[in-house]
Amino acid sequence: VQLQASGGGLVQAGGSLRLSCAASGRTFSTYVMGWFRQAPGKEREFVAAISRNGGSTYYSDSVKGRFTISRGNAKNTVYLQMNSLKPEDTAVYYCAAKNDIGQVTINYEYWGRGTLVTVSS
C-alpha cells in the first residue's frame, strides 16, 4: 500500500488542523492505521492508531483529549483531527499502515511521506 499524507501547515497555538492520509490499493480496510510524528532533534513517536473497522482508537498521553483519529474505508483515507494545538506539537507527521494486529505503537510496515505541522506560540 502507498500512503500520502496532507493537511499540514502553520497554525497558532490553540488552533486546529486536520491531517489526511490517502492510501492506494483495494485492501485498505485490512490495515491497522497509525499516525506518528517526529520533532526536530527528537525520535519519531507514536501519536494515534485506529483498528481496521474504526471501532477502536488509541492515543498517546500527550495528545489524548485533543486529537481524534478516524478513517473512511470507502475513501481509503485516515484522518487526524488536531485541536487545541500546542507549540510542542510541532513536528513532521507520518501516517503508517500494518497488517499485524499486535501492539499498535510498533511494527508498521508501510509509511507515507510526512507532512509538516508548525504551531506558533
C-alpha positions as a Markdown table, in Angstrom:
| # | Residue | x | y | z |
|---|---|---|---|---|
| 1 | Val | 0.0 | 0.0 | 0.0 |
| 2 | Gln | 1.2 | 3.5 | -0.8 |
| 3 | Leu | 0.4 | 6.3 | 1.6 |
| 4 | Gln | 0.2 | 10.1 | 1.1 |
| 5 | Ala | -0.3 | 12.5 | 4.0 |
| 6 | Ser | -1.5 | 16.0 | 3.6 |
| 7 | Gly | -3.0 | 18.9 | 5.5 |
| 8 | Gly | -0.1 | 20.2 | 7.5 |
| 9 | Gly | 0.7 | 23.8 | 7.8 |
| 10 | Leu | 1.3 | 26.7 | 10.1 |
| 11 | Val | -1.2 | 27.4 | 12.9 |
| 12 | Gln | -1.3 | 29.4 | 16.1 |
| 13 | Ala | -1.4 | 27.8 | 19.5 |
| 14 | Gly | -4.9 | 26.8 | 20.3 |
| 15 | Gly | -5.8 | 26.3 | 16.7 |
| 16 | Ser | -6.8 | 23.2 | 14.8 |
| 17 | Leu | -5.7 | 21.3 | 11.8 |
| 18 | Arg | -7.0 | 18.2 | 10.1 |
| 19 | Leu | -4.5 | 15.8 | 8.5 |
| 20 | Ser | -5.5 | 13.3 | 5.9 |
| 21 | Cys | -3.7 | 10.2 | 4.6 |
| 22 | Ala | -4.8 | 8.7 | 1.4 |
| 23 | Ala | -4.0 | 5.1 | 0.7 |
| 24 | Ser | -3.7 | 3.3 | -2.6 |
| 25 | Gly | -5.0 | -0.2 | -3.3 |
| 26 | Arg | -8.1 | -2.2 | -2.6 |
| 27 | Thr | -7.2 | -3.6 | 0.8 |
| 28 | Phe | -7.2 | -0.5 | 3.0 |
| 29 | Ser | -9.8 | -1.9 | 5.4 |
| 30 | Thr | -7.4 | -4.8 | 6.2 |
| 31 | Tyr | -4.8 | -2.4 | 7.7 |
| 32 | Val | -4.4 | -1.0 | 11.2 |
| 33 | Met | -3.6 | 2.7 | 10.6 |
| 34 | Gly | -1.4 | 4.9 | 12.7 |
| 35 | Trp | -0.1 | 8.4 | 12.9 |
| 36 | Phe | 3.4 | 9.2 | 14.2 |
| 37 | Arg | 5.4 | 12.4 | 14.5 |
| 38 | Gln | 9.0 | 13.5 | 14.6 |
| 39 | Ala | 10.0 | 16.8 | 16.1 |
| 40 | Pro | 13.4 | 18.4 | 15.2 |
| 41 | Gly | 16.2 | 16.6 | 17.1 |
| 42 | Lys | 13.8 | 14.0 | 18.6 |
| 43 | Glu | 13.0 | 10.4 | 17.8 |
| 44 | Arg | 9.8 | 9.5 | 16.0 |
| 45 | Glu | 6.9 | 8.9 | 18.4 |
| 46 | Phe | 3.5 | 7.3 | 18.3 |
| 47 | Val | 0.5 | 9.6 | 18.2 |
| 48 | Ala | -2.6 | 7.6 | 17.4 |
| 49 | Ala | -3.9 | 4.4 | 15.9 |
| 50 | Ile | -7.2 | 3.0 | 14.7 |
| 51 | Ser | -8.4 | -0.5 | 14.2 |
| 52 | Arg | -9.4 | -2.0 | 10.8 |
| 53 | Asn | -13.1 | -1.2 | 11.2 |
| 54 | Gly | -12.6 | 2.0 | 13.1 |
| 55 | Gly | -14.2 | 0.6 | 16.2 |
| 56 | Ser | -11.1 | 1.1 | 18.4 |
| 57 | Thr | -8.8 | 4.0 | 18.7 |
| 58 | Tyr | -5.6 | 4.6 | 20.7 |
| 59 | Tyr | -3.7 | 7.7 | 21.6 |
| 60 | Ser | -0.5 | 8.8 | 23.3 |
| 61 | Asp | -1.0 | 10.5 | 26.6 |
| 62 | Ser | 0.4 | 13.7 | 25.1 |
| 63 | Val | -2.5 | 14.1 | 22.6 |
| 64 | Lys | -5.3 | 12.3 | 24.3 |
| 65 | Gly | -8.4 | 14.5 | 24.5 |
| 66 | Arg | -7.1 | 16.9 | 21.9 |
| 67 | Phe | -6.6 | 14.7 | 18.8 |
| 68 | Thr | -9.1 | 12.4 | 17.1 |
| 69 | Ile | -8.2 | 9.7 | 14.6 |
| 70 | Ser | -10.8 | 8.4 | 12.2 |
| 71 | Arg | -11.0 | 6.5 | 9.0 |
| 72 | Gly | -13.2 | 6.2 | 5.9 |
| 73 | Asn | -12.7 | 2.8 | 4.4 |
| 74 | Ala | -14.8 | 3.7 | 1.4 |
| 75 | Lys | -12.4 | 6.5 | 0.7 |
| 76 | Asn | -9.2 | 4.7 | 1.6 |
| 77 | Thr | -8.4 | 7.6 | 3.9 |
| 78 | Val | -7.4 | 8.0 | 7.6 |
| 79 | Tyr | -7.7 | 11.4 | 9.3 |
| 80 | Leu | -6.2 | 13.1 | 12.3 |
| 81 | Gln | -8.2 | 16.0 | 13.7 |
| 82 | Met | -5.9 | 18.1 | 15.9 |
| 83 | Asn | -7.4 | 20.6 | 18.2 |
| 84 | Ser | -6.0 | 22.8 | 20.9 |
| 85 | Leu | -2.6 | 22.7 | 19.3 |
| 86 | Lys | 0.5 | 23.5 | 21.3 |
| 87 | Pro | 3.9 | 24.6 | 20.2 |
| 88 | Glu | 5.2 | 21.2 | 21.3 |
| 89 | Asp | 3.0 | 19.5 | 18.7 |
| 90 | Thr | 5.3 | 21.0 | 16.0 |
| 91 | Ala | 6.7 | 18.0 | 14.0 |
| 92 | Val | 6.6 | 16.2 | 10.8 |
| 93 | Tyr | 3.6 | 13.9 | 10.9 |
| 94 | Tyr | 3.6 | 10.5 | 9.2 |
| 95 | Cys | 0.8 | 8.0 | 8.6 |
| 96 | Ala | 1.6 | 4.3 | 8.6 |
| 97 | Ala | -0.2 | 1.0 | 8.0 |
| 98 | Lys | 0.3 | -2.5 | 9.2 |
| 99 | Asn | -1.3 | -5.9 | 8.9 |
| 100 | Asp | -0.1 | -7.0 | 12.3 |
| 101 | Ile | -2.8 | -6.8 | 15.0 |
| 102 | Gly | -0.5 | -6.7 | 17.9 |
| 103 | Gln | 0.7 | -3.7 | 19.8 |
| 104 | Val | -0.5 | -0.6 | 17.9 |
| 105 | Thr | 2.6 | 1.5 | 18.6 |
| 106 | Ile | 5.1 | -0.6 | 16.8 |
| 107 | Asn | 5.7 | -2.9 | 13.7 |
| 108 | Tyr | 4.2 | -0.7 | 11.0 |
| 109 | Glu | 5.2 | -2.0 | 7.6 |
| 110 | Tyr | 4.2 | 0.9 | 5.3 |
| 111 | Trp | 5.0 | 4.6 | 5.7 |
| 112 | Gly | 4.0 | 7.7 | 3.9 |
| 113 | Arg | 5.9 | 10.9 | 3.4 |
| 114 | Gly | 5.3 | 13.2 | 6.2 |
| 115 | Thr | 3.5 | 16.5 | 6.4 |
| 116 | Leu | 4.9 | 19.3 | 8.5 |
| 117 | Val | 2.8 | 20.9 | 11.2 |
| 118 | Thr | 4.1 | 24.0 | 12.8 |
| 119 | Val | 2.4 | 25.5 | 15.8 |
| 120 | Ser | 3.4 | 29.1 | 16.7 |
| 121 | Ser | 3.2 | 30.5 | 20.2 |
